[in-house]
Structure formats: C-alpha cells, structure tokens
PDB file of C-alpha atoms in Angstrom:
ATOM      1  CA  UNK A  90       0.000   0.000   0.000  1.00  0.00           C
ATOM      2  CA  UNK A  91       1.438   3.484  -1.186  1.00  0.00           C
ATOM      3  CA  UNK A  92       2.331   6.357   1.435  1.00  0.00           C
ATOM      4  CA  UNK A  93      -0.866   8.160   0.383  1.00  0.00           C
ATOM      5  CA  UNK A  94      -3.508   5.360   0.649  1.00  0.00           C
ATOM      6  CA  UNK A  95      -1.558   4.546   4.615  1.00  0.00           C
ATOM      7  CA  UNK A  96      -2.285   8.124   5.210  1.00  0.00           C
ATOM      8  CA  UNK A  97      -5.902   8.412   3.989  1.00  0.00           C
ATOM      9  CA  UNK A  98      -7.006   4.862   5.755  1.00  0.00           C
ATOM     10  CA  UNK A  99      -5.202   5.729   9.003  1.00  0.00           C
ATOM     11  CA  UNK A 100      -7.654   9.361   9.026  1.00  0.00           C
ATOM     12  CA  UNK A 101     -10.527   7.508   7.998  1.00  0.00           C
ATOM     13  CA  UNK A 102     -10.856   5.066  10.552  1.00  0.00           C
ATOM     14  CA  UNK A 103      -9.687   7.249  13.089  1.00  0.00           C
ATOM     15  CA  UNK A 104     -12.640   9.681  12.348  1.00  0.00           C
ATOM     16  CA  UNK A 105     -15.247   7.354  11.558  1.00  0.00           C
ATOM     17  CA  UNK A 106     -14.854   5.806  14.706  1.00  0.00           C
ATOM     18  CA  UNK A 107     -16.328   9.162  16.251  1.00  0.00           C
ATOM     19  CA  UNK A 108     -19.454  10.345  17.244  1.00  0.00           C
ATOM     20  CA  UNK A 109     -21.290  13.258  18.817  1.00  0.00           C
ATOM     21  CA  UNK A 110     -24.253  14.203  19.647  1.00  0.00           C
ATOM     22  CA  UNK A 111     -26.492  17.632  20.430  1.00  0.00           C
ATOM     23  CA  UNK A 112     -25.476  19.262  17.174  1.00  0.00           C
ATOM     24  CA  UNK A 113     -27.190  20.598  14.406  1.00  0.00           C
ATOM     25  CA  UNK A 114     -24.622  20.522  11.789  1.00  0.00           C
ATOM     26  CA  UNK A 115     -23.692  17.068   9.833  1.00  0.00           C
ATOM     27  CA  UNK A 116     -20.213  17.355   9.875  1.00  0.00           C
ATOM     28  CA  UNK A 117     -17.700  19.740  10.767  1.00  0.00           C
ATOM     29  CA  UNK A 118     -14.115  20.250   9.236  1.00  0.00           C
ATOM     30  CA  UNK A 119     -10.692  21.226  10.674  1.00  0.00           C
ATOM     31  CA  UNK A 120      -7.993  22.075   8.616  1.00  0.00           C
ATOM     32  CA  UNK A 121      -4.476  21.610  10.358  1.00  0.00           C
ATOM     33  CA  UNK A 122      -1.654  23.001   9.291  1.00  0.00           C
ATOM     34  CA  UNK A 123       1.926  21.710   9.732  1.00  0.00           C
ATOM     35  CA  UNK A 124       5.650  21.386   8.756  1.00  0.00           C
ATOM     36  CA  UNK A 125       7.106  18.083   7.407  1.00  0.00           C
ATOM     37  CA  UNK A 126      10.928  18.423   8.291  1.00  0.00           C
ATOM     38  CA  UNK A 127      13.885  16.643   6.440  1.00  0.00           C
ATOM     39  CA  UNK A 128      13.278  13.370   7.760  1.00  0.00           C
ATOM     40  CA  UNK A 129       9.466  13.105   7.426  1.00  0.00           C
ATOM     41  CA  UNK A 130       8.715  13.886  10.819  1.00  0.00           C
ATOM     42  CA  UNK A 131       5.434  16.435  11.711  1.00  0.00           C
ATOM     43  CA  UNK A 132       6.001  19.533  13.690  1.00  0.00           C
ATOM     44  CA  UNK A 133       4.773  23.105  14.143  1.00  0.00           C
ATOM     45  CA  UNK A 134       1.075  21.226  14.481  1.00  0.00           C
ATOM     46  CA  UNK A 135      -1.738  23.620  15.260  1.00  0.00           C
ATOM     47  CA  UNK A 136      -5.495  23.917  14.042  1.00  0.00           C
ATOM     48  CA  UNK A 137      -5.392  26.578  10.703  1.00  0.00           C
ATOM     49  CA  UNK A 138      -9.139  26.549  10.523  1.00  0.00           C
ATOM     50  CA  UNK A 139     -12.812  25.317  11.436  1.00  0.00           C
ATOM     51  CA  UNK A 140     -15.724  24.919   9.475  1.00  0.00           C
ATOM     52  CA  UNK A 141     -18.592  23.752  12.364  1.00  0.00           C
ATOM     53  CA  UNK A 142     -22.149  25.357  11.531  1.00  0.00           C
ATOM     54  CA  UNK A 143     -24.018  25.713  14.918  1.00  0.00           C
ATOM     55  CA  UNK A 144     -21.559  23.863  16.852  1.00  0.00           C
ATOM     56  CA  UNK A 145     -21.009  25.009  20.518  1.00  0.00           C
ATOM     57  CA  UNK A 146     -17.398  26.500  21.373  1.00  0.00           C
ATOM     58  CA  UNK A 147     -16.878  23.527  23.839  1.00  0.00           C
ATOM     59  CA  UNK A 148     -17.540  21.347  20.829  1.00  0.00           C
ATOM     60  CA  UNK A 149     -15.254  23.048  18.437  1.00  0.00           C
ATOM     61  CA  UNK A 150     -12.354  23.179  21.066  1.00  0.00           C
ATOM     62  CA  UNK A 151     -12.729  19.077  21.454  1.00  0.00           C
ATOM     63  CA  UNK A 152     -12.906  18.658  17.907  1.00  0.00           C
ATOM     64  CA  UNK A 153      -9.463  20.779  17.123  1.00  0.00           C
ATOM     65  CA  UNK A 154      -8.032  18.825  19.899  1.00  0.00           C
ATOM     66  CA  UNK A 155      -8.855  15.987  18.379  1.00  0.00           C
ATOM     67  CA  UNK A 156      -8.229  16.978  14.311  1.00  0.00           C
ATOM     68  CA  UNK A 157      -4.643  17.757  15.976  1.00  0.00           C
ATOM     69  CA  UNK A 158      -4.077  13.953  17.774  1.00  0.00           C
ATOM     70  CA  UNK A 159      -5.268  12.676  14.154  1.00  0.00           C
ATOM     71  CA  UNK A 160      -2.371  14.308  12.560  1.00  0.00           C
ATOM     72  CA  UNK A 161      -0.024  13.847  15.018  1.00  0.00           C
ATOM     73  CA  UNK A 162      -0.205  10.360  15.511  1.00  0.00           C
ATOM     74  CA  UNK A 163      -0.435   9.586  11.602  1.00  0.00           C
ATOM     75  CA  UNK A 164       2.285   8.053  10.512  1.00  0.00           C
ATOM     76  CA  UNK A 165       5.554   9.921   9.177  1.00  0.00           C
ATOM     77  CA  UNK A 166       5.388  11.642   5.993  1.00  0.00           C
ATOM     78  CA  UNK A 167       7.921  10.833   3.424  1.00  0.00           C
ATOM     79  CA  UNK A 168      11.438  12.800   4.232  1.00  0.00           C
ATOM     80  CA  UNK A 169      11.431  16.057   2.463  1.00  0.00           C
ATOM     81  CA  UNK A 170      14.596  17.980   0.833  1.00  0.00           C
ATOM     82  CA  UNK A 171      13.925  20.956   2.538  1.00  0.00           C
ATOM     83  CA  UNK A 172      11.018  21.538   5.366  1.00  0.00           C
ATOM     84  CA  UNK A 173       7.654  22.365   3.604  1.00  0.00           C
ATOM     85  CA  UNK A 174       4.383  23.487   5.275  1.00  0.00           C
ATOM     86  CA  UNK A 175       1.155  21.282   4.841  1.00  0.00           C
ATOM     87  CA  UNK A 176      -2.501  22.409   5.345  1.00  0.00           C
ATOM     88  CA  UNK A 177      -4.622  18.793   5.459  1.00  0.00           C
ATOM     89  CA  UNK A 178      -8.437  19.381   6.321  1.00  0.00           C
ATOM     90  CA  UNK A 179     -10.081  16.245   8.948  1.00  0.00           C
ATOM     91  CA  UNK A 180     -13.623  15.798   8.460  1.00  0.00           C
ATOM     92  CA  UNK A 181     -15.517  14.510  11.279  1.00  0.00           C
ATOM     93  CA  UNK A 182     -19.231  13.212  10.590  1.00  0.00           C
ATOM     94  CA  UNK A 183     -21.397  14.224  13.456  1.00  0.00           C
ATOM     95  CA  UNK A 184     -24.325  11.616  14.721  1.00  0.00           C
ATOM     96  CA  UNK A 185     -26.225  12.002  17.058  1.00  0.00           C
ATOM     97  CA  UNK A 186     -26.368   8.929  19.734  1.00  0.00           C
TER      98      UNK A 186
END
C-alpha cells in the first residue's frame, strides 16, 4: 500500500470511529496546518481553521483537539529535501447517539 492510501485509511478510521451528539450541523471540518521536516517527521502542528455550523465553542475546542491527535499520531510523511508546510483538512461526521 502506497504512502498516500496509509495516510488516507489511518484518518478515515480514526474519524469514523467518532461520534457526537447535540449538534445541528452534519459534519464539521478542521484544517491543520503543519511542517514536514527533512526526515518526514510532523512539527509546528496547530489547528489553521474550522468549518462547524451551529456547533457550541466547547464542541469546536474538542474537535481541534482531536483533528490535531489525528495528525499527530499519523504516521511519518515521506522525508522532504527541505522543510515544507502542509494544510490537510479532517472531516468529522457528526451523529447524534
């Protein structure tokens, strides 16, 4: 399995696996933005933006909190020549229980 498809099925089921309820949106989206240094390693992590219609603020803080774990736990990105900045939106599907 290519670097791309590992990264992709390691989001998915991490997100999927996720529910909340008392909200009226759908889904929600937080885009995280990062630097991939030399040797493929993440750093400089930190939420970039939220897209949460109707979502409460304690909601929005658990969901960057979360988007952030995704990326940080994801496996290592492939080693760069030089350190480049990454912006990689995490959709979470909301359901109520």
């Amino acid at each position: 399995m290519n670097f791309k498809k590992r990264i992709l099925l390691y989001i998915t089921l991490l997100v999927t696996n996720l529910s909340f309820a008392k909200n009226n949106s759908d889904s929600a989206i937080v885009v995280v933005s990062f630097v991939v240094n030399k040797e493929g390693q993440k750093e400089k992590i930190k939420v970039h933006d939220i897209v949460c219609t109707n979502c409460t603020t304690n909601f929005k803080d658990r969901i960057k909190e979360d988007a952030v774990n995704i990326i940080k736990n994801s496996p290592n990105y492939l080693p760069q020549k030089k350190k480049q900045k990454f912006l990689q939106p995490v959709k979470f599907r909301i359901e109520s229980n």
